[in-house]
Amino acid sequence: MQSYTIGQAARLLGVSPDTARRWADAGRVATHRDESGRRVIDGKSLAAFSAELAQGDGEDVSYTSARNAFPGIVTAIKLGDIAAQVTIQAGPHRLVSLLTREAVEELGLEVGMRATARVKSTSVHVDRT
């Protein structure tokens, strides 16, 4: 079974190692010591905890049929006459969306604000890392 250090788990969850450590200390996710004495989280436990985090606490929920949501922060906006490019950093993921300038203006998007990128596709490729 694959195990993850606190730092690796933090990167996968898109949080700081301190946050992951606090969650482990509070018992929100189970850890054990590996043969080197490091605190690790087994893969199945991390997957279950990640799914639990994705469910959220029910506050600030938007309703959509798109299931692949990447909450993050807007890091760049390039406006053209008709189109716009919006970049969102969601944890370790950088997502770039091309949309209309009108949509960016209607949403009031600005660099530094929170936003969620939602991905819906007929083809998703999965790589084992």
PDB file of C-alpha atoms in Angstrom:
ATOM      1  CA  MET A   1       0.000   0.000   0.000  1.00  0.00           C
ATOM      2  CA  GLN A   2       1.305   3.446  -0.959  1.00  0.00           C
ATOM      3  CA  SER A   3       1.918   5.824   1.955  1.00  0.00           C
ATOM      4  CA  TYR A   4       2.463   9.586   1.863  1.00  0.00           C
ATOM      5  CA  THR A   5       4.473  11.875   4.106  1.00  0.00           C
ATOM      6  CA  ILE A   6       2.714  14.898   5.592  1.00  0.00           C
ATOM      7  CA  GLY A   7       4.420  17.112   2.996  1.00  0.00           C
ATOM      8  CA  GLN A   8       3.374  14.894   0.086  1.00  0.00           C
ATOM      9  CA  ALA A   9      -0.193  14.720   1.403  1.00  0.00           C
ATOM     10  CA  ALA A  10      -0.273  18.510   1.753  1.00  0.00           C
ATOM     11  CA  ARG A  11       0.752  18.963  -1.889  1.00  0.00           C
ATOM     12  CA  LEU A  12      -1.910  16.499  -3.036  1.00  0.00           C
ATOM     13  CA  LEU A  13      -4.562  18.252  -0.934  1.00  0.00           C
ATOM     14  CA  GLY A  14      -3.479  21.724  -2.019  1.00  0.00           C
ATOM     15  CA  VAL A  15      -2.718  22.953   1.505  1.00  0.00           C
ATOM     16  CA  SER A  16       0.393  23.841   3.475  1.00  0.00           C
ATOM     17  CA  PRO A  17       2.289  21.137   5.367  1.00  0.00           C
ATOM     18  CA  ASP A  18       1.348  22.971   8.598  1.00  0.00           C
ATOM     19  CA  THR A  19      -2.344  22.608   7.773  1.00  0.00           C
ATOM     20  CA  ALA A  20      -1.933  18.911   6.969  1.00  0.00           C
ATOM     21  CA  ARG A  21       0.010  18.444  10.218  1.00  0.00           C
ATOM     22  CA  ARG A  22      -2.737  20.208  12.218  1.00  0.00           C
ATOM     23  CA  TRP A  23      -5.386  17.983  10.617  1.00  0.00           C
ATOM     24  CA  ALA A  24      -3.331  14.901  11.533  1.00  0.00           C
ATOM     25  CA  ASP A  25      -2.769  16.171  15.096  1.00  0.00           C
ATOM     26  CA  ALA A  26      -6.526  16.745  15.450  1.00  0.00           C
ATOM     27  CA  GLY A  27      -7.226  13.188  14.298  1.00  0.00           C
ATOM     28  CA  ARG A  28      -9.004  14.225  11.100  1.00  0.00           C
ATOM     29  CA  VAL A  29      -6.749  11.876   9.132  1.00  0.00           C
ATOM     30  CA  ALA A  30      -4.957   8.849  10.585  1.00  0.00           C
ATOM     31  CA  THR A  31      -1.173   8.666  10.516  1.00  0.00           C
ATOM     32  CA  HIS A  32       1.386   6.080  11.507  1.00  0.00           C
ATOM     33  CA  ARG A  33       5.187   5.937  11.636  1.00  0.00           C
ATOM     34  CA  ASP A  34       7.149   4.368   8.814  1.00  0.00           C
ATOM     35  CA  GLU A  35      10.380   2.425   9.298  1.00  0.00           C
ATOM     36  CA  SER A  36      12.306   5.733   9.263  1.00  0.00           C
ATOM     37  CA  GLY A  37      10.130   7.177  12.016  1.00  0.00           C
ATOM     38  CA  ARG A  38       8.348   9.679   9.749  1.00  0.00           C
ATOM     39  CA  ARG A  39       4.634  10.235  10.129  1.00  0.00           C
ATOM     40  CA  VAL A  40       2.848   8.941   7.046  1.00  0.00           C
ATOM     41  CA  ILE A  41      -0.721   8.551   5.829  1.00  0.00           C
ATOM     42  CA  ASP A  42      -1.743   5.427   3.947  1.00  0.00           C
ATOM     43  CA  GLY A  43      -3.107   5.987   0.459  1.00  0.00           C
ATOM     44  CA  LYS A  44      -6.637   4.730   1.130  1.00  0.00           C
ATOM     45  CA  SER A  45      -7.013   6.972   4.181  1.00  0.00           C
ATOM     46  CA  LEU A  46      -5.709   9.975   2.250  1.00  0.00           C
ATOM     47  CA  ALA A  47      -8.097   9.265  -0.639  1.00  0.00           C
ATOM     48  CA  ALA A  48     -11.071   9.041   1.739  1.00  0.00           C
ATOM     49  CA  PHE A  49     -10.044  12.238   3.530  1.00  0.00           C
ATOM     50  CA  SER A  50      -9.574  14.042   0.215  1.00  0.00           C
ATOM     51  CA  ALA A  51     -13.093  13.034  -0.871  1.00  0.00           C
ATOM     52  CA  GLU A  52     -14.438  14.225   2.498  1.00  0.00           C
ATOM     53  CA  LEU A  53     -12.735  17.608   2.063  1.00  0.00           C
ATOM     54  CA  ALA A  54     -14.202  17.952  -1.418  1.00  0.00           C
ATOM     55  CA  GLN A  55     -17.694  17.619   0.052  1.00  0.00           C
ATOM     56  CA  GLY A  56     -17.094  20.721   2.173  1.00  0.00           C
ATOM     57  CA  ASP A  57     -19.261  21.844   5.042  1.00  0.00           C
ATOM     58  CA  GLY A  58     -22.240  22.846   2.919  1.00  0.00           C
ATOM     59  CA  GLU A  59     -21.581  26.584   3.179  1.00  0.00           C
ATOM     60  CA  ASP A  60     -20.994  28.660   0.061  1.00  0.00           C
ATOM     61  CA  VAL A  61     -22.088  25.759  -2.117  1.00  0.00           C
ATOM     62  CA  SER A  62     -22.935  26.452  -5.728  1.00  0.00           C
ATOM     63  CA  TYR A  63     -25.113  24.048  -7.602  1.00  0.00           C
ATOM     64  CA  THR A  64     -23.794  22.710 -10.874  1.00  0.00           C
ATOM     65  CA  SER A  65     -23.643  19.499 -12.875  1.00  0.00           C
ATOM     66  CA  ALA A  66     -19.875  19.889 -13.349  1.00  0.00           C
ATOM     67  CA  ARG A  67     -18.147  17.660 -10.807  1.00  0.00           C
ATOM     68  CA  ASN A  68     -14.512  18.556 -11.369  1.00  0.00           C
ATOM     69  CA  ALA A  69     -14.201  21.750  -9.351  1.00  0.00           C
ATOM     70  CA  PHE A  70     -10.876  23.448  -8.653  1.00  0.00           C
ATOM     71  CA  PRO A  71     -11.305  26.275  -6.118  1.00  0.00           C
ATOM     72  CA  GLY A  72      -8.408  28.687  -6.205  1.00  0.00           C
ATOM     73  CA  ILE A  73      -7.273  32.255  -6.748  1.00  0.00           C
ATOM     74  CA  VAL A  74      -7.196  34.264  -9.972  1.00  0.00           C
ATOM     75  CA  THR A  75      -3.543  34.946 -10.781  1.00  0.00           C
ATOM     76  CA  ALA A  76      -3.828  36.556 -14.223  1.00  0.00           C
ATOM     77  CA  ILE A  77      -6.383  37.993 -16.627  1.00  0.00           C
ATOM     78  CA  LYS A  78      -5.615  38.927 -20.229  1.00  0.00           C
ATOM     79  CA  LEU A  79      -8.432  40.855 -21.880  1.00  0.00           C
ATOM     80  CA  GLY A  80      -8.841  41.097 -25.632  1.00  0.00           C
ATOM     81  CA  ASP A  81     -11.514  42.917 -27.580  1.00  0.00           C
ATOM     82  CA  ILE A  82     -13.811  39.868 -27.539  1.00  0.00           C
ATOM     83  CA  ALA A  83     -12.037  37.040 -25.692  1.00  0.00           C
ATOM     84  CA  ALA A  84     -10.243  36.775 -22.359  1.00  0.00           C
ATOM     85  CA  GLN A  85      -7.753  34.396 -20.766  1.00  0.00           C
ATOM     86  CA  VAL A  86      -8.132  33.753 -17.029  1.00  0.00           C
ATOM     87  CA  THR A  87      -5.526  31.851 -15.009  1.00  0.00           C
ATOM     88  CA  ILE A  88      -6.475  30.246 -11.693  1.00  0.00           C
ATOM     89  CA  GLN A  89      -4.015  28.629  -9.280  1.00  0.00           C
ATOM     90  CA  ALA A  90      -5.865  25.865  -7.426  1.00  0.00           C
ATOM     91  CA  GLY A  91      -3.444  24.249  -5.007  1.00  0.00           C
ATOM     92  CA  PRO A  92      -0.736  22.703  -7.179  1.00  0.00           C
ATOM     93  CA  HIS A  93      -2.887  23.062 -10.303  1.00  0.00           C
ATOM     94  CA  ARG A  94      -2.667  25.979 -12.752  1.00  0.00           C
ATOM     95  CA  LEU A  95      -5.793  26.198 -14.883  1.00  0.00           C
ATOM     96  CA  VAL A  96      -6.162  28.508 -17.861  1.00  0.00           C
ATOM     97  CA  SER A  97      -9.604  29.263 -19.243  1.00  0.00           C
ATOM     98  CA  LEU A  98     -10.523  31.022 -22.457  1.00  0.00           C
ATOM     99  CA  LEU A  99     -13.863  32.786 -22.233  1.00  0.00           C
ATOM    100  CA  THR A 100     -15.551  35.893 -23.508  1.00  0.00           C
ATOM    101  CA  ARG A 101     -14.554  39.312 -22.250  1.00  0.00           C
ATOM    102  CA  GLU A 102     -18.235  39.875 -21.470  1.00  0.00           C
ATOM    103  CA  ALA A 103     -18.250  36.842 -19.135  1.00  0.00           C
ATOM    104  CA  VAL A 104     -15.185  38.119 -17.256  1.00  0.00           C
ATOM    105  CA  GLU A 105     -16.813  41.524 -16.835  1.00  0.00           C
ATOM    106  CA  GLU A 106     -20.180  40.060 -15.758  1.00  0.00           C
ATOM    107  CA  LEU A 107     -18.449  37.889 -13.145  1.00  0.00           C
ATOM    108  CA  GLY A 108     -16.380  40.861 -11.977  1.00  0.00           C
ATOM    109  CA  LEU A 109     -13.226  38.766 -12.075  1.00  0.00           C
ATOM    110  CA  GLU A 110     -10.044  40.416 -10.829  1.00  0.00           C
ATOM    111  CA  VAL A 111      -6.558  39.172  -9.998  1.00  0.00           C
ATOM    112  CA  GLY A 112      -6.416  38.121  -6.353  1.00  0.00           C
ATOM    113  CA  MET A 113     -10.044  37.077  -5.962  1.00  0.00           C
ATOM    114  CA  ARG A 114     -11.269  33.574  -5.239  1.00  0.00           C
ATOM    115  CA  ALA A 115     -12.766  31.646  -8.128  1.00  0.00           C
ATOM    116  CA  THR A 116     -13.552  28.044  -8.988  1.00  0.00           C
ATOM    117  CA  ALA A 117     -12.586  26.478 -12.296  1.00  0.00           C
ATOM    118  CA  ARG A 118     -14.985  23.711 -13.311  1.00  0.00           C
ATOM    119  CA  VAL A 119     -13.868  21.189 -15.885  1.00  0.00           C
ATOM    120  CA  LYS A 120     -16.294  19.119 -17.902  1.00  0.00           C
ATOM    121  CA  SER A 121     -14.944  16.956 -20.663  1.00  0.00           C
ATOM    122  CA  THR A 122     -15.781  13.874 -22.648  1.00  0.00           C
ATOM    123  CA  SER A 123     -12.197  12.663 -22.355  1.00  0.00           C
ATOM    124  CA  VAL A 124     -10.078  12.657 -19.197  1.00  0.00           C
ATOM    125  CA  HIS A 125      -6.598  11.157 -19.161  1.00  0.00           C
ATOM    126  CA  VAL A 126      -5.156   9.764 -15.941  1.00  0.00           C
ATOM    127  CA  ASP A 127      -1.436   9.330 -15.334  1.00  0.00           C
ATOM    128  CA  ARG A 128      -0.025   7.378 -12.441  1.00  0.00           C
ATOM    129  CA  THR A 129       2.528   9.449 -10.566  1.00  0.00           C
TER     130      THR A 129
END
